[in-house]
CSV table of C-alpha atoms in Angstrom, one decimal:
chain,number,residue,atom,x,y,z
A,1,MET,CA,205.3,-111.9,-218.2
A,2,SER,CA,202.5,-110.6,-216.3
A,3,ALA,CA,201.8,-107.7,-218.5
A,4,TRP,CA,201.3,-109.7,-221.5
A,5,PRO,CA,197.5,-110.3,-221.3
A,6,THR,CA,197.1,-106.9,-220.8
A,7,LEU,CA,199.0,-105.7,-223.7
A,8,GLU,CA,197.2,-108.2,-225.9
A,9,SER,CA,193.9,-106.9,-224.4
A,10,ASN,CA,194.8,-103.6,-225.7
A,11,ALA,CA,196.0,-104.8,-228.8
A,12,ASN,CA,192.9,-106.5,-229.8
A,13,ALA,CA,191.0,-103.4,-228.6
A,14,VAL,CA,193.1,-101.0,-230.6
A,15,MET,CA,192.8,-103.6,-233.8
A,16,LEU,CA,188.8,-103.4,-233.5
A,17,SER,CA,188.5,-99.8,-233.3
A,18,THR,CA,191.0,-99.5,-236.2
A,19,PHE,CA,189.7,-102.1,-238.6
A,20,GLY,CA,186.3,-103.3,-237.0
A,21,VAL,CA,182.9,-103.3,-238.8
A,22,PRO,CA,179.6,-103.4,-237.1
A,23,ALA,CA,177.6,-106.6,-236.6
A,24,THR,CA,174.7,-107.8,-234.8
A,25,PHE,CA,175.0,-110.7,-232.5
A,26,PHE,CA,172.1,-113.0,-231.6
A,27,PRO,CA,173.2,-115.6,-229.0
A,28,GLN,CA,171.1,-118.5,-228.1
A,29,ASP,CA,169.5,-118.4,-224.5
A,30,GLY,CA,170.3,-122.0,-223.6
A,31,SER,CA,166.7,-123.4,-223.5
A,32,GLY,CA,166.0,-123.5,-227.5
A,33,GLY,CA,165.4,-119.7,-227.7
A,34,TRP,CA,167.2,-116.5,-228.5
A,35,LEU,CA,168.5,-113.7,-226.5
A,36,ASP,CA,167.9,-110.2,-228.0
A,37,GLY,CA,170.6,-109.0,-230.7
A,38,GLN,CA,173.3,-107.2,-229.5
A,39,PRO,CA,175.8,-104.7,-231.5
A,40,ILE,CA,179.3,-106.2,-231.7
A,41,VAL,CA,182.3,-105.0,-234.1
A,42,GLY,CA,184.4,-107.5,-235.7
A,43,ILE,CA,186.9,-107.6,-238.6
A,44,VAL,CA,186.3,-109.4,-242.0
A,45,MET,CA,189.2,-111.9,-242.4
A,46,GLN,CA,190.2,-113.8,-245.5
A,47,PRO,CA,188.0,-116.8,-246.1
A,48,ALA,CA,189.4,-120.4,-246.8
A,49,MET,CA,188.5,-119.6,-250.4
A,50,ALA,CA,187.8,-116.4,-252.1
A,51,GLU,CA,184.5,-115.9,-253.6
A,52,ASP,CA,183.4,-113.7,-256.5
A,53,TYR,CA,181.0,-111.3,-255.1
A,54,SER,CA,181.1,-108.6,-252.2
A,55,PRO,CA,179.8,-109.7,-248.7
A,56,GLY,CA,176.4,-110.2,-248.3
A,57,PHE,CA,174.2,-113.2,-249.8
A,58,GLY,CA,172.3,-113.6,-253.0
A,59,PRO,CA,175.1,-112.1,-254.6
A,60,GLY,CA,177.6,-112.1,-251.7
A,61,THR,CA,180.0,-114.1,-249.6
A,62,ALA,CA,178.2,-117.2,-248.2
A,63,VAL,CA,181.4,-117.9,-245.8
A,64,LEU,CA,182.7,-115.2,-243.3
A,65,ARG,CA,186.0,-115.6,-241.0
A,66,PHE,CA,184.9,-112.9,-238.4
A,67,TRP,CA,187.7,-111.9,-236.0
A,68,VAL,CA,185.9,-110.7,-232.6
A,69,ASN,CA,187.3,-109.7,-229.2
A,70,PHE,CA,186.2,-112.7,-227.7
A,71,GLU,CA,186.2,-111.7,-224.2
A,72,THR,CA,184.4,-108.8,-224.2
A,73,ILE,CA,181.2,-110.3,-225.8
A,74,THR,CA,178.6,-111.7,-223.3
A,75,PRO,CA,177.6,-114.4,-223.5
A,76,SER,CA,180.5,-116.0,-225.4
A,77,PRO,CA,179.5,-116.8,-229.1
A,78,ARG,CA,179.2,-120.5,-229.7
A,79,HIS,CA,178.3,-122.5,-232.6
A,80,GLY,CA,174.6,-122.2,-233.7
A,81,ASP,CA,174.4,-118.7,-232.6
A,82,GLN,CA,173.5,-116.0,-235.3
A,83,ILE,CA,175.2,-112.9,-236.5
A,84,GLY,CA,173.8,-110.3,-238.8
A,85,PHE,CA,176.0,-108.6,-241.1
A,86,ASN,CA,175.6,-106.4,-244.0
A,87,GLY,CA,171.9,-107.6,-244.5
A,88,ALA,CA,172.7,-111.3,-244.1
A,89,THR,CA,172.3,-113.6,-241.4
A,90,TYR,CA,175.3,-116.0,-240.8
A,91,VAL,CA,175.4,-119.1,-238.6
A,92,VAL,CA,178.2,-119.5,-236.4
A,93,GLN,CA,179.8,-122.8,-237.8
A,94,GLU,CA,182.8,-122.7,-235.5
A,95,VAL,CA,184.8,-120.8,-232.8
A,96,GLU,CA,188.3,-120.9,-232.9
A,97,ALA,CA,189.3,-118.8,-229.5
A,98,SER,CA,192.7,-117.8,-228.8
A,99,ILE,CA,194.5,-117.3,-225.5
A,100,GLY,CA,194.9,-113.9,-226.2
A,101,GLY,CA,191.4,-113.1,-225.8
A,102,ALA,CA,190.3,-113.0,-229.3
A,103,ALA,CA,188.6,-115.7,-231.3
A,104,VAL,CA,187.9,-116.2,-235.2
A,105,LEU,CA,184.3,-117.0,-235.8
A,106,LYS,CA,183.6,-119.2,-238.8
A,107,LEU,CA,180.3,-118.1,-240.1
A,108,ARG,CA,178.2,-119.4,-242.9
A,109,VAL,CA,175.3,-117.5,-244.4
A,110,GLU,CA,171.6,-119.0,-243.4
B,1,MET,CA,174.3,-142.0,-274.7
B,2,LEU,CA,172.2,-139.8,-272.7
B,3,ASN,CA,172.7,-136.3,-271.8
B,4,PRO,CA,173.4,-136.0,-268.1
B,5,ALA,CA,172.3,-132.5,-268.2
B,6,PRO,CA,168.3,-133.0,-268.3
B,7,VAL,CA,169.2,-136.3,-265.8
B,8,THR,CA,170.5,-134.0,-263.2
B,9,ASP,CA,167.2,-131.5,-263.5
B,10,ALA,CA,165.3,-134.7,-263.3
B,11,ILE,CA,167.0,-135.8,-259.9
B,12,VAL,CA,166.4,-132.2,-258.5
B,13,ALA,CA,162.9,-132.3,-259.3
B,14,ALA,CA,162.6,-135.9,-257.5
B,15,LEU,CA,164.4,-134.7,-254.4
B,16,GLN,CA,162.2,-131.6,-254.5
B,17,SER,CA,159.2,-133.8,-254.5
B,18,ILE,CA,160.1,-135.8,-251.3
B,19,PRO,CA,157.9,-133.9,-248.7
B,20,GLU,CA,160.3,-134.2,-245.7
B,21,LEU,CA,163.2,-133.4,-247.6
B,22,ALA,CA,161.5,-130.1,-249.2
B,23,ALA,CA,160.6,-129.3,-245.7
B,24,ALA,CA,164.0,-129.8,-244.2
B,25,MET,CA,165.5,-127.5,-247.2
B,26,THR,CA,162.8,-124.8,-247.4
B,27,VAL,CA,163.6,-121.5,-246.0
B,28,LEU,CA,162.0,-118.2,-246.2
B,29,ASP,CA,163.6,-115.4,-248.8
B,30,ALA,CA,164.0,-111.7,-247.8
B,31,GLN,CA,160.2,-111.3,-249.0
B,32,GLN,CA,159.1,-114.2,-246.6
B,33,ASN,CA,158.4,-116.3,-249.4
B,34,PRO,CA,159.2,-120.1,-249.1
B,35,VAL,CA,162.4,-121.4,-251.0
B,36,CYS,CA,163.3,-124.9,-251.6
B,37,ARG,CA,167.0,-125.2,-251.6
B,38,ILE,CA,167.3,-128.3,-253.6
B,39,GLY,CA,169.2,-127.1,-256.8
B,40,ALA,CA,171.3,-128.4,-259.7
B,41,PHE,CA,174.8,-127.5,-260.8
B,42,HIS,CA,175.6,-127.2,-264.5
B,43,TYR,CA,178.7,-126.7,-266.0
B,44,LEU,CA,178.1,-123.7,-267.5
B,45,LEU,CA,181.2,-121.1,-267.4
B,46,GLY,CA,180.2,-117.6,-267.1
B,47,GLN,CA,176.6,-118.5,-266.0
B,48,GLU,CA,177.4,-120.6,-262.7
B,49,HIS,CA,180.5,-120.7,-260.3
B,50,ARG,CA,183.1,-123.8,-260.7
B,51,LEU,CA,181.7,-126.6,-258.8
B,52,ALA,CA,184.3,-126.2,-255.9
B,53,GLU,CA,182.9,-122.9,-255.4
B,54,ALA,CA,179.2,-123.6,-255.5
B,55,VAL,CA,179.5,-126.4,-252.9
B,56,TYR,CA,181.5,-124.1,-251.0
B,57,LYS,CA,179.0,-121.2,-251.2
B,58,MET,CA,176.3,-123.6,-250.2
B,59,PRO,CA,174.1,-121.9,-247.5
B,60,ALA,CA,172.5,-123.8,-244.8
B,61,PRO,CA,170.4,-125.7,-245.3
B,62,SER,CA,170.7,-126.6,-248.9
B,63,MET,CA,171.3,-129.5,-251.3
B,64,LEU,CA,173.2,-129.5,-254.6
B,65,VAL,CA,173.1,-132.1,-257.5
B,66,ALA,CA,176.3,-132.3,-259.9
B,67,TRP,CA,176.8,-134.7,-262.6
B,68,GLU,CA,180.3,-135.9,-261.8
B,69,GLY,CA,181.0,-138.3,-264.4
B,70,THR,CA,180.1,-141.3,-266.5
B,71,LYS,CA,182.2,-144.7,-266.6
B,72,GLY,CA,181.8,-146.8,-269.8
B,73,GLY,CA,182.4,-150.4,-270.0
B,74,ASN,CA,180.6,-153.9,-270.7
B,75,PHE,CA,178.8,-154.0,-267.4
B,76,ASP,CA,176.2,-156.6,-268.6
B,77,GLY,CA,174.4,-157.5,-271.4
B,78,GLN,CA,172.5,-154.1,-272.0
B,79,THR,CA,174.7,-151.5,-269.8
B,80,ILE,CA,177.8,-149.9,-271.3
B,81,TRP,CA,177.4,-146.4,-269.3
B,82,LYS,CA,177.0,-145.7,-265.8
B,83,HIS,CA,176.3,-142.2,-264.9
B,84,ARG,CA,177.1,-140.8,-261.6
B,85,TRP,CA,176.1,-137.7,-259.8
B,86,GLY,CA,176.9,-136.1,-256.5
B,87,ILE,CA,174.5,-135.0,-253.8
B,88,TYR,CA,175.9,-132.6,-251.7
B,89,TYR,CA,174.4,-131.8,-248.1
B,90,ARG,CA,174.3,-128.7,-245.8
B,91,MET,CA,172.3,-129.0,-243.1
B,92,GLY,CA,170.3,-126.1,-241.2
B,93,ASN,CA,171.3,-124.7,-237.9
B,94,ALA,CA,169.8,-127.1,-235.3
B,95,ALA,CA,170.1,-124.2,-232.6
B,96,GLY,CA,166.9,-123.6,-231.2
B,97,VAL,CA,164.9,-126.0,-233.5
B,98,ALA,CA,162.7,-128.5,-231.8
B,99,VAL,CA,163.0,-131.5,-234.1
B,100,PRO,CA,166.5,-131.0,-235.8
B,101,VAL,CA,167.0,-132.6,-239.0
B,102,GLY,CA,170.8,-133.8,-238.9
B,103,TYR,CA,172.8,-135.6,-241.8
B,104,GLU,CA,171.6,-138.9,-240.8
B,105,ASP,CA,168.2,-137.8,-241.1
B,106,LEU,CA,168.4,-136.1,-244.2
B,107,TRP,CA,170.1,-139.3,-246.0
B,108,ALA,CA,167.4,-141.7,-244.6
B,109,ILE,CA,164.7,-139.3,-245.9
B,110,THR,CA,166.5,-139.3,-249.3
B,111,CYS,CA,166.6,-143.2,-249.5
B,112,ASN,CA,163.3,-144.0,-247.9
B,113,CYS,CA,160.9,-141.5,-248.3
B,114,PRO,CA,158.9,-141.4,-251.7
B,115,PRO,CA,158.7,-138.5,-254.1
B,116,GLY,CA,155.2,-137.1,-254.0
B,117,GLY,CA,154.8,-138.5,-250.4
B,118,THR,CA,153.4,-142.0,-251.9
B,119,GLY,CA,154.8,-145.1,-254.1
B,120,PRO,CA,158.2,-146.1,-254.3
B,121,ASN,CA,161.1,-144.1,-253.0
B,122,ILE,CA,163.5,-142.5,-255.3
B,123,ARG,CA,166.0,-145.8,-255.3
B,124,ASN,CA,163.3,-147.6,-257.1
B,125,ILE,CA,161.8,-145.5,-259.6
B,126,GLN,CA,162.8,-144.5,-263.2
B,127,LEU,CA,163.6,-141.1,-263.5
B,128,CYS,CA,163.9,-140.9,-267.2
B,129,PRO,CA,163.3,-142.8,-270.1
B,130,GLY,CA,166.8,-144.6,-271.4
B,131,LEU,CA,167.9,-144.7,-267.6
B,132,ASP,CA,167.3,-147.6,-265.4
B,133,ILE,CA,166.8,-147.2,-261.8
B,134,MET,CA,169.7,-146.3,-259.4
B,135,ASP,CA,172.4,-148.7,-258.6
B,136,THR,CA,172.5,-148.8,-254.4
B,137,PRO,CA,173.4,-145.2,-253.5
B,138,SER,CA,176.4,-144.2,-251.2
B,139,ILE,CA,177.1,-141.4,-248.9
B,140,ASP,CA,180.3,-140.1,-247.2
B,141,HIS,CA,181.4,-137.9,-244.7
B,142,ALA,CA,183.4,-135.0,-245.7
B,143,LEU,CA,185.0,-131.7,-244.3
B,144,ASP,CA,184.7,-128.5,-245.7
B,145,GLU,CA,187.3,-125.7,-246.2
B,146,ASP,CA,186.6,-124.6,-242.6
B,147,LEU,CA,186.7,-128.1,-241.4
B,148,ILE,CA,183.0,-128.3,-240.8
B,149,ASP,CA,181.1,-131.4,-241.3
B,150,ARG,CA,179.0,-131.8,-244.5
B,151,PHE,CA,178.2,-135.1,-246.3
B,152,LYS,CA,178.0,-136.1,-250.1
B,153,GLY,CA,176.0,-138.7,-251.3
B,154,ALA,CA,176.5,-140.8,-254.9
B,155,PHE,CA,173.9,-141.7,-257.1
B,156,ILE,CA,174.8,-144.1,-259.9
B,157,PHE,CA,172.1,-144.6,-262.9
B,158,PRO,CA,173.0,-147.3,-265.4
B,159,GLU,CA,171.8,-146.4,-268.8
B,160,LEU,CA,169.7,-149.2,-270.6
B,161,GLY,CA,171.3,-149.8,-274.0
B,162,ASP,CA,172.9,-147.0,-275.7
B,163,ASN,CA,170.5,-144.1,-276.4
């Protein structure tokens, strides 16, 4: 049992190195401003409703589910943060963190 | 009976002309030009998404106006049609905004602030010839496909006679 968290962290890292795509994370600074953007890697997941264009807005997907290795990102993403991906800026609408250290960020284009 | 399509556009124009609402729904596009994201949905297969997808794809902030049906009946001596429009709201990101505009504010602005900045509010103006002022509007909470809050208002307009 004690090795399980390590195994899951390793699995998350392998998932990202295999399927991950780059994005830029813009966290809030806690006082109404923004911290500098930082590169992150995530995996684009199947959204709640399939859209008829490729990612990016105008044409593009307006809603993204972005799987990230949550425990490795500082500060932790929270709703209201922004993520730049494929030329579009998305707002983190919801964070679904799992006990395994990963999280699904539900993003909507701004 | 009136064609609902031009009325949809008239509602959009009226909403866009409410200064407080336009300000809340205006963003800068990629060329840094202001764009007011209050739009109309028309059922034009091949040109438009289906309504469910159009609502799903709404960016934040934005509003979408769609005709959602007409009820026929003998409502009173001069009314046999009541047309209904859905007003879909998606508020902007409040993070880092000094004075955020939430769903409560958006609905209050919609109902109370006059188009053009002066005169009667949208509840008390005749939007199109042949159309009476709207019945008292309503709004309800909804959840989107990601279980995120959104709101949908309803405007019901009685038609004057049978045009």
